[in-house]
């Protein structure tokens, strides 16, 4: 029994270490930018793109053995968890079906590293928020920037809220959000930062809509003249 308990603890430690290593492994952000359409995401931990992690409790990344990675689905599910939403054949999004104790709050996070030889003073970010409004509770996803020194900023205008009255019939919708914003401090070469899409309840009651993100594009910019922010 003692050996069995030790083995379980060791396995748990190894899984947590693997998850932490993956979550901390940043994706390179060259001057040409970075993009992700999640079409190869299969609703499993192992198929998450490099640098991407998911938290269902708003605090820690989900581990590789978490049963709440639910695979691929085209929507109208009844079980909470992280899904690859199949919007059309072969077109997937990184998504979640929130519940009372999952993704309320929670987040999708991507860690980047400046792989250029100059400092980035602006970030250009665009992405789709996808939603299946099939319930009478409103959900929200808002984008935050966090630097290595812990400075966190909620980006104005980069918040999506679903309706608190379900569509009839419910269909997947896309909302494109984009911005160029001045960084509070330049991101030097080889320095990291993160973008975090935080999900939470907005209003209404009952079940929650199915939400996610797709078609992300991120580009670091060294100089942009006098323009501070464009939407």
Short mmCIF file of C-alpha atoms in Angstrom, two decimals:
data_model
loop_
_atom_site.label_atom_id
_atom_site.label_comp_id
_atom_site.label_asym_id
_atom_site.label_seq_id
_atom_site.Cartn_x
_atom_site.Cartn_y
_atom_site.Cartn_z
CA UNK A 1 0.00 0.00 0.00
CA UNK A 2 2.83 2.38 0.92
CA UNK A 3 4.62 1.72 -2.37
CA UNK A 4 1.37 2.22 -4.28
CA UNK A 5 0.79 5.57 -2.59
CA UNK A 6 4.34 6.66 -3.37
CA UNK A 7 3.92 5.67 -7.02
CA UNK A 8 0.70 7.67 -7.28
CA UNK A 9 2.39 10.72 -5.79
CA UNK A 10 5.32 10.37 -8.18
CA UNK A 11 2.97 10.05 -11.17
CA UNK A 12 1.02 13.11 -10.04
CA UNK A 13 4.26 15.06 -9.65
CA UNK A 14 5.47 14.08 -13.12
CA UNK A 15 2.16 15.06 -14.71
CA UNK A 16 2.21 18.42 -12.95
CA UNK A 17 5.82 18.99 -14.00
CA UNK A 18 4.99 18.14 -17.63
CA UNK A 19 2.02 20.50 -17.59
CA UNK A 20 4.08 23.29 -16.02
CA UNK A 21 6.86 22.81 -18.57
CA UNK A 22 4.40 23.00 -21.45
CA UNK A 23 2.65 26.04 -20.00
CA UNK A 24 5.97 27.81 -19.49
CA UNK A 25 7.30 26.95 -22.95
CA UNK A 26 6.70 30.19 -24.90
CA UNK A 27 5.89 30.47 -28.55
CA UNK A 28 8.29 32.53 -30.64
CA UNK A 29 7.05 35.93 -31.82
CA UNK A 30 9.23 37.00 -34.79
CA UNK A 31 8.83 40.33 -36.63
CA UNK A 32 6.54 38.61 -39.15
CA UNK A 33 4.10 37.75 -36.38
CA UNK A 34 2.34 34.59 -35.18
CA UNK A 35 -1.03 33.06 -35.96
CA UNK A 36 -3.11 30.06 -34.90
CA UNK A 37 -6.40 28.69 -36.26
CA UNK A 38 -6.72 25.69 -33.88
CA UNK A 39 -7.70 23.36 -36.71
CA UNK A 40 -5.27 20.77 -35.33
CA UNK A 41 -6.64 21.06 -31.81
CA UNK A 42 -8.55 17.88 -30.97
CA UNK A 43 -9.92 18.78 -27.56
CA UNK A 44 -7.02 17.07 -25.77
CA UNK A 45 -4.15 18.41 -23.69
CA UNK A 46 -1.58 16.89 -26.03
CA UNK A 47 -3.03 18.68 -29.06
CA UNK A 48 -2.89 22.17 -27.53
CA UNK A 49 -0.59 24.37 -29.63
CA UNK A 50 2.78 25.23 -28.14
CA UNK A 51 2.58 28.01 -25.58
CA UNK A 52 -1.19 27.55 -25.08
CA UNK A 53 -2.79 26.35 -21.86
CA UNK A 54 -6.28 26.28 -20.36
CA UNK A 55 -7.47 26.86 -16.81
CA UNK A 56 -10.92 25.78 -15.69
CA UNK A 57 -10.58 27.29 -12.20
CA UNK A 58 -8.98 30.63 -13.12
CA UNK A 59 -5.82 29.78 -11.20
CA UNK A 60 -3.85 26.80 -12.55
CA UNK A 61 -3.48 25.17 -15.99
CA UNK A 62 -5.36 21.94 -16.60
CA UNK A 63 -3.14 18.84 -16.36
CA UNK A 64 -2.63 16.26 -19.12
CA UNK A 65 -4.85 13.68 -17.38
CA UNK A 66 -7.71 16.09 -16.67
CA UNK A 67 -10.98 14.38 -17.69
CA UNK A 68 -12.49 17.74 -18.60
CA UNK A 69 -10.66 17.73 -21.92
CA UNK A 70 -13.72 16.55 -23.88
CA UNK A 71 -12.52 16.14 -27.47
CA UNK A 72 -14.19 17.46 -30.64
CA UNK A 73 -17.85 18.47 -30.70
CA UNK A 74 -20.09 20.63 -32.87
CA UNK A 75 -21.97 22.09 -29.90
CA UNK A 76 -25.12 21.75 -27.81
CA UNK A 77 -23.27 19.68 -25.23
CA UNK A 78 -24.53 19.08 -21.70
CA UNK A 79 -21.19 18.38 -19.99
CA UNK A 80 -18.79 21.13 -18.95
CA UNK A 81 -15.22 21.04 -20.20
CA UNK A 82 -12.67 22.12 -22.78
CA UNK A 83 -13.68 21.25 -26.35
CA UNK A 84 -12.43 21.66 -29.86
CA UNK A 85 -15.56 23.27 -31.27
CA UNK A 86 -16.15 21.93 -34.78
CA UNK A 87 -17.67 25.02 -36.37
CA UNK A 88 -17.65 23.44 -39.81
CA UNK A 89 -15.92 20.38 -41.22
CA UNK A 90 -12.23 20.73 -40.32
CA UNK A 91 -12.63 24.22 -38.81
CA UNK A 92 -11.99 24.03 -35.06
CA UNK A 93 -11.87 26.61 -32.28
CA UNK A 94 -10.41 26.43 -28.78
CA UNK A 95 -13.48 26.40 -26.58
CA UNK A 96 -15.14 25.74 -23.27
CA UNK A 97 -18.58 24.82 -22.01
CA UNK A 98 -18.71 26.75 -18.72
CA UNK A 99 -20.54 25.47 -15.64
CA UNK A 100 -21.13 26.82 -12.13
CA UNK A 101 -17.66 25.65 -11.06
CA UNK A 102 -15.73 25.59 -14.36
CA UNK A 103 -14.51 28.54 -16.43
CA UNK A 104 -16.47 30.95 -14.20
CA UNK A 105 -13.79 32.24 -14.01
CA UNK A 106 -11.29 30.41 -16.21
CA UNK A 107 -8.90 31.30 -19.00
CA UNK A 108 -7.09 30.49 -22.21
CA UNK A 109 -3.46 31.65 -22.06
CA UNK A 110 -0.65 32.00 -24.59
CA UNK A 111 2.93 32.79 -23.56
CA UNK A 112 5.10 34.56 -26.15
CA UNK A 113 8.80 35.39 -26.40
CA UNK A 114 10.18 38.25 -28.47
CA UNK A 115 12.40 36.43 -30.97
CA UNK A 116 13.43 39.56 -32.88
CA UNK A 117 16.59 41.61 -32.34
CA UNK A 118 14.68 44.78 -31.42
CA UNK A 119 12.24 45.75 -28.67
CA UNK A 120 8.51 45.66 -29.36
CA UNK A 121 6.75 48.87 -28.33
CA UNK A 122 3.28 47.95 -29.64
CA UNK A 123 1.30 44.76 -30.08
CA UNK A 124 -1.19 44.16 -32.86
CA UNK A 125 -3.72 41.52 -31.85
CA UNK A 126 -6.79 40.15 -33.60
CA UNK A 127 -8.95 37.08 -33.02
CA UNK A 128 -12.46 35.68 -33.37
CA UNK A 129 -14.69 35.02 -30.40
CA UNK A 130 -17.02 32.15 -31.26
CA UNK A 131 -20.30 31.53 -29.45
CA UNK A 132 -23.25 29.17 -29.57
CA UNK A 133 -25.94 31.14 -27.76
CA UNK A 134 -28.07 28.19 -26.68
CA UNK A 135 -28.76 29.16 -23.06
CA UNK A 136 -30.26 31.99 -21.02
CA UNK A 137 -27.12 33.06 -19.18
CA UNK A 138 -24.67 35.55 -20.63
CA UNK A 139 -20.95 34.72 -20.70
CA UNK A 140 -18.01 37.06 -21.19
CA UNK A 141 -14.47 36.70 -22.54
CA UNK A 142 -12.04 39.58 -22.06
CA UNK A 143 -8.41 39.88 -23.15
CA UNK A 144 -5.60 40.75 -20.74
CA UNK A 145 -1.90 41.44 -21.31
CA UNK A 146 0.65 40.48 -18.64
CA UNK A 147 4.36 41.27 -18.66
CA UNK A 148 7.14 39.33 -16.96
CA UNK A 149 7.17 41.81 -14.08
CA UNK A 150 3.54 40.97 -13.30
CA UNK A 151 1.94 44.10 -14.74
CA UNK A 152 -1.52 43.11 -16.00
CA UNK A 153 -3.72 45.21 -18.29
CA UNK A 154 -7.26 44.58 -19.46
CA UNK A 155 -7.31 45.69 -23.08
CA UNK A 156 -10.11 48.19 -23.80
CA UNK A 157 -12.57 47.13 -26.47
CA UNK A 158 -11.38 43.51 -26.45
CA UNK A 159 -14.31 42.05 -24.51
CA UNK A 160 -17.12 39.89 -25.87
CA UNK A 161 -20.40 39.17 -24.03
CA UNK A 162 -23.03 36.74 -25.26
CA UNK A 163 -26.74 37.53 -25.06
CA UNK A 164 -28.72 36.39 -22.02
CA UNK A 165 -31.62 35.25 -24.22
CA UNK A 166 -30.92 32.20 -26.34
CA UNK A 167 -31.07 32.31 -30.12
CA UNK A 168 -33.81 30.36 -31.83
CA UNK A 169 -32.46 28.25 -33.35
CA UNK A 170 -28.95 28.61 -31.88
CA UNK A 171 -26.14 28.83 -34.44
CA UNK A 172 -22.42 29.42 -34.14
CA UNK A 173 -21.46 33.07 -34.57
CA UNK A 174 -18.09 34.79 -34.93
CA UNK A 175 -17.17 38.22 -33.64
CA UNK A 176 -13.85 39.67 -34.85
CA UNK A 177 -11.94 41.81 -32.36
CA UNK A 178 -8.71 43.64 -33.12
CA UNK A 179 -6.49 46.30 -31.63
CA UNK A 180 -3.07 47.92 -31.75
CA UNK A 181 -1.96 49.04 -28.30
CA UNK A 182 1.09 50.67 -26.81
CA UNK A 183 2.87 48.45 -24.35
CA UNK A 184 3.42 49.93 -20.87
CA UNK A 185 7.08 48.98 -21.25
CA UNK A 186 8.93 47.78 -24.39
CA UNK A 187 9.39 44.03 -24.64
CA UNK A 188 13.11 43.46 -25.16
CA UNK A 189 14.51 40.61 -27.28
CA UNK A 190 14.16 37.20 -25.59
CA UNK A 191 11.73 38.60 -23.01
CA UNK A 192 8.35 36.94 -22.52
CA UNK A 193 4.78 38.13 -22.02
CA UNK A 194 1.36 36.52 -22.06
CA UNK A 195 -2.08 37.10 -23.46
CA UNK A 196 -4.93 35.74 -21.38
CA UNK A 197 -8.57 35.38 -22.42
CA UNK A 198 -10.57 35.29 -19.19
CA UNK A 199 -14.04 33.78 -19.15
CA UNK A 200 -16.69 34.60 -16.56
CA UNK A 201 -20.44 34.90 -16.03
CA UNK A 202 -22.04 38.13 -17.23
CA UNK A 203 -25.73 37.87 -16.30
CA UNK A 204 -28.93 35.90 -16.63
CA UNK A 205 -29.59 32.49 -15.09
CA UNK A 206 -29.65 28.81 -15.93
CA UNK A 207 -27.24 27.09 -18.29
CA UNK A 208 -24.35 28.82 -20.03
CA UNK A 209 -23.50 29.43 -23.69
CA UNK A 210 -20.65 27.61 -25.45
CA UNK A 211 -17.76 29.96 -26.15
CA UNK A 212 -14.23 29.96 -27.54
CA UNK A 213 -11.54 31.74 -29.50
CA UNK A 214 -10.18 31.20 -33.01
CA UNK A 215 -7.98 32.68 -35.76
CA UNK A 216 -5.57 34.52 -33.46
CA UNK A 217 -2.96 36.83 -34.98
CA UNK A 218 -0.30 38.58 -32.91
CA UNK A 219 2.46 40.87 -34.17
CA UNK A 220 5.06 42.91 -32.31
CA UNK A 221 5.72 46.40 -33.70
CA UNK A 222 8.75 48.55 -32.99
CA UNK A 223 7.38 51.87 -34.26
CA UNK A 224 3.98 53.06 -35.40
CA UNK A 225 4.28 56.83 -35.63
CA UNK A 226 1.71 58.78 -33.65
CA UNK A 227 -1.08 56.19 -33.68
CA UNK A 228 -1.68 54.81 -30.18
CA UNK A 229 -4.60 52.47 -30.67
CA UNK A 230 -6.83 51.49 -33.59
CA UNK A 231 -9.96 49.37 -33.55
#
